[in-house]
C-alpha cells in the first residue's frame, strides 16, 4: 500500500476497543479534511463536546483522539452533574489547508451538525474559536455553544473554564495543608492558550508566583517580556520545582516517563486526558503527588456555558455554580480516595459512573429526540 493510502486508511480496529456508541465519518471532499463525530453515549438523548481542528499524522491518530475525548466528555458531564452524553468532533485537516477554505469547511460541518438534529451539540476546543462557532452556527444552529457575543452567544469558554481551574487549585491547596489561598504559592502553567492565559491572570491577581511554559513565540514574548513571568522551556517543564503543576495544553503528558521527574506537590490543570493511561493516577499517588482529576477541574466551561446560554444564568451566577460544583465534587473525590484507599482517577470515575448508573444528573431543557 502506498504511504499516502496507509496514512488515510480508516482505522476500523480502534472501534472494536471502544465502549462508546457511534462515530459519524464525513469526508469533506472539497478540502480533503475528514470530519469525525464520536458519540459516546445517548443515555440522555443529546450528546455534547467541543470541535477540535488540527492536522494529525494519520487517520488512526485522529480517530483515537476523537474516541478518547468523547469518553472523557462523558465523565466530564457526569462530574458536572448535567444530562448530556459525551461526544467530541475532530476535524482532521490537511497540513497545507488554505485558510480561505476554512469558512466553507466550517459551514459544511455546521450543516452536518444540523442534520444530526440535536443528537450532537458542540462548542470550541483546541484549534477552534468563538468566531468559528459563529460560522458553524450559520448552518448548524441551534446546536452550537460559545458563539461570539455579537452573534448572540457568550463568547470564548476559556475564562469561565480558567475560573473553574482556579477553584480546583484552591480546593486542592486546602487539601494539601488546610489553606486554600494561592498567595505566595508557586504554580507552573503549561500552555498559555485560551484557558492557560486566563488562569495565569487569576493566579497573578491572587498573589501566586507564576511560571509558564509555552511553544508559541508570540505568547512567550507576551508573558515573559511584557508581564515579566518566568519562562520554563519544554525540556524543563516536568522537573521544575513548584507547588502546583497545571497542565493546560494537550493530553497524555502524565506518564511513566514524566511522573518520576515531577517536583510538585499537586497537579491541577485544564487539559483533557492528562493521564496517558489510568494507571498513571496510581503512579502519582505512589509519588505523593495530589492529582485533581482533569475532567472535574476543567468542567467550568460545560457547567457555565449551557447555564448561561440555556438556563439564563448571569455570568456571576455561572461563576458561583462553577465554583460550588468543582470544589464540591473535588472534595468528594478526595474523601472517597482517602476512605477507599484508591487513586484520584479511580475515585473520580467511580463518582461519575454512579451518577450515570442512577441517571441522577440535572436535565437541561433540550428538545426530546
Ligand atoms: N472544549 C470544551 C470542553 O472540552 C467544549 C465545550 C465548551 C463544550 C463549552 C460545551 C460548552 O469541555
PDB file of C-alpha atoms and ligand atoms in Angstrom, residues 48-52 69 73 76-77 84 88 121-126 145-146 157 160-161 270 272 298-303 305-306, ligand 1:
ATOM      1  CA  UNK A  48     -22.153  17.295  23.501  1.00  0.00           C
ATOM      2  CA  UNK A  49     -18.479  18.026  23.105  1.00  0.00           C
ATOM      3  CA  UNK A  50     -16.131  20.521  21.532  1.00  0.00           C
ATOM      4  CA  UNK A  51     -14.846  20.632  17.964  1.00  0.00           C
ATOM      5  CA  UNK A  52     -11.099  20.077  17.700  1.00  0.00           C
ATOM      6  CA  UNK A  69     -12.011  12.722  24.098  1.00  0.00           C
ATOM      7  CA  UNK A  73     -16.576  14.262  27.887  1.00  0.00           C
ATOM      8  CA  UNK A  76     -16.940  15.493  32.429  1.00  0.00           C
ATOM      9  CA  UNK A  77     -20.709  15.905  32.024  1.00  0.00           C
ATOM     10  CA  UNK A  84     -25.593  15.499  28.269  1.00  0.00           C
ATOM     11  CA  UNK A  88     -16.319  15.091  20.531  1.00  0.00           C
ATOM     12  CA  UNK A 121     -24.214  19.766  20.337  1.00  0.00           C
ATOM     13  CA  UNK A 122     -20.826  21.411  20.092  1.00  0.00           C
ATOM     14  CA  UNK A 123     -18.586  24.238  21.296  1.00  0.00           C
ATOM     15  CA  UNK A 124     -14.970  25.330  20.787  1.00  0.00           C
ATOM     16  CA  UNK A 125     -11.931  23.192  21.523  1.00  0.00           C
ATOM     17  CA  UNK A 126      -8.250  23.123  20.526  1.00  0.00           C
ATOM     18  CA  UNK A 145     -22.431  26.893  22.123  1.00  0.00           C
ATOM     19  CA  UNK A 146     -19.969  29.774  22.631  1.00  0.00           C
ATOM     20  CA  UNK A 157     -15.275  29.478  27.168  1.00  0.00           C
ATOM     21  CA  UNK A 160     -15.011  30.542  32.768  1.00  0.00           C
ATOM     22  CA  UNK A 161     -13.048  27.302  32.392  1.00  0.00           C
ATOM     23  CA  UNK A 270      -7.426  22.120  32.356  1.00  0.00           C
ATOM     24  CA  UNK A 272      -8.281  16.972  28.670  1.00  0.00           C
ATOM     25  CA  UNK A 298     -11.882  21.518  33.651  1.00  0.00           C
ATOM     26  CA  UNK A 299     -15.672  21.379  33.763  1.00  0.00           C
ATOM     27  CA  UNK A 300     -16.108  25.158  34.214  1.00  0.00           C
ATOM     28  CA  UNK A 301     -16.978  25.630  30.542  1.00  0.00           C
ATOM     29  CA  UNK A 302     -19.533  22.853  30.393  1.00  0.00           C
ATOM     30  CA  UNK A 303     -21.206  23.970  33.623  1.00  0.00           C
ATOM     31  CA  UNK A 305     -21.821  27.940  29.247  1.00  0.00           C
ATOM     32  CA  UNK A 306     -25.019  25.856  28.996  1.00  0.00           C
TER      33      UNK A 306
HETATM   34  N1  LIG B   1     -13.658  22.260  24.798  1.00  0.00           N
HETATM   35  C1  LIG B   1     -14.773  22.196  25.689  1.00  0.00           C
HETATM   36  C2  LIG B   1     -14.509  21.055  26.666  1.00  0.00           C
HETATM   37  O1  LIG B   1     -13.662  20.207  26.447  1.00  0.00           O
HETATM   38  C3  LIG B   1     -16.026  22.004  24.886  1.00  0.00           C
HETATM   39  C4  LIG B   1     -17.233  22.804  25.284  1.00  0.00           C
HETATM   40  C5  LIG B   1     -17.146  24.090  25.780  1.00  0.00           C
HETATM   41  C6  LIG B   1     -18.471  22.235  25.145  1.00  0.00           C
HETATM   42  C7  LIG B   1     -18.288  24.767  26.162  1.00  0.00           C
HETATM   43  C8  LIG B   1     -19.614  22.925  25.512  1.00  0.00           C
HETATM   44  C9  LIG B   1     -19.520  24.186  26.021  1.00  0.00           C
HETATM   45  O2  LIG B   1     -15.117  20.976  27.703  1.00  0.00           O
END
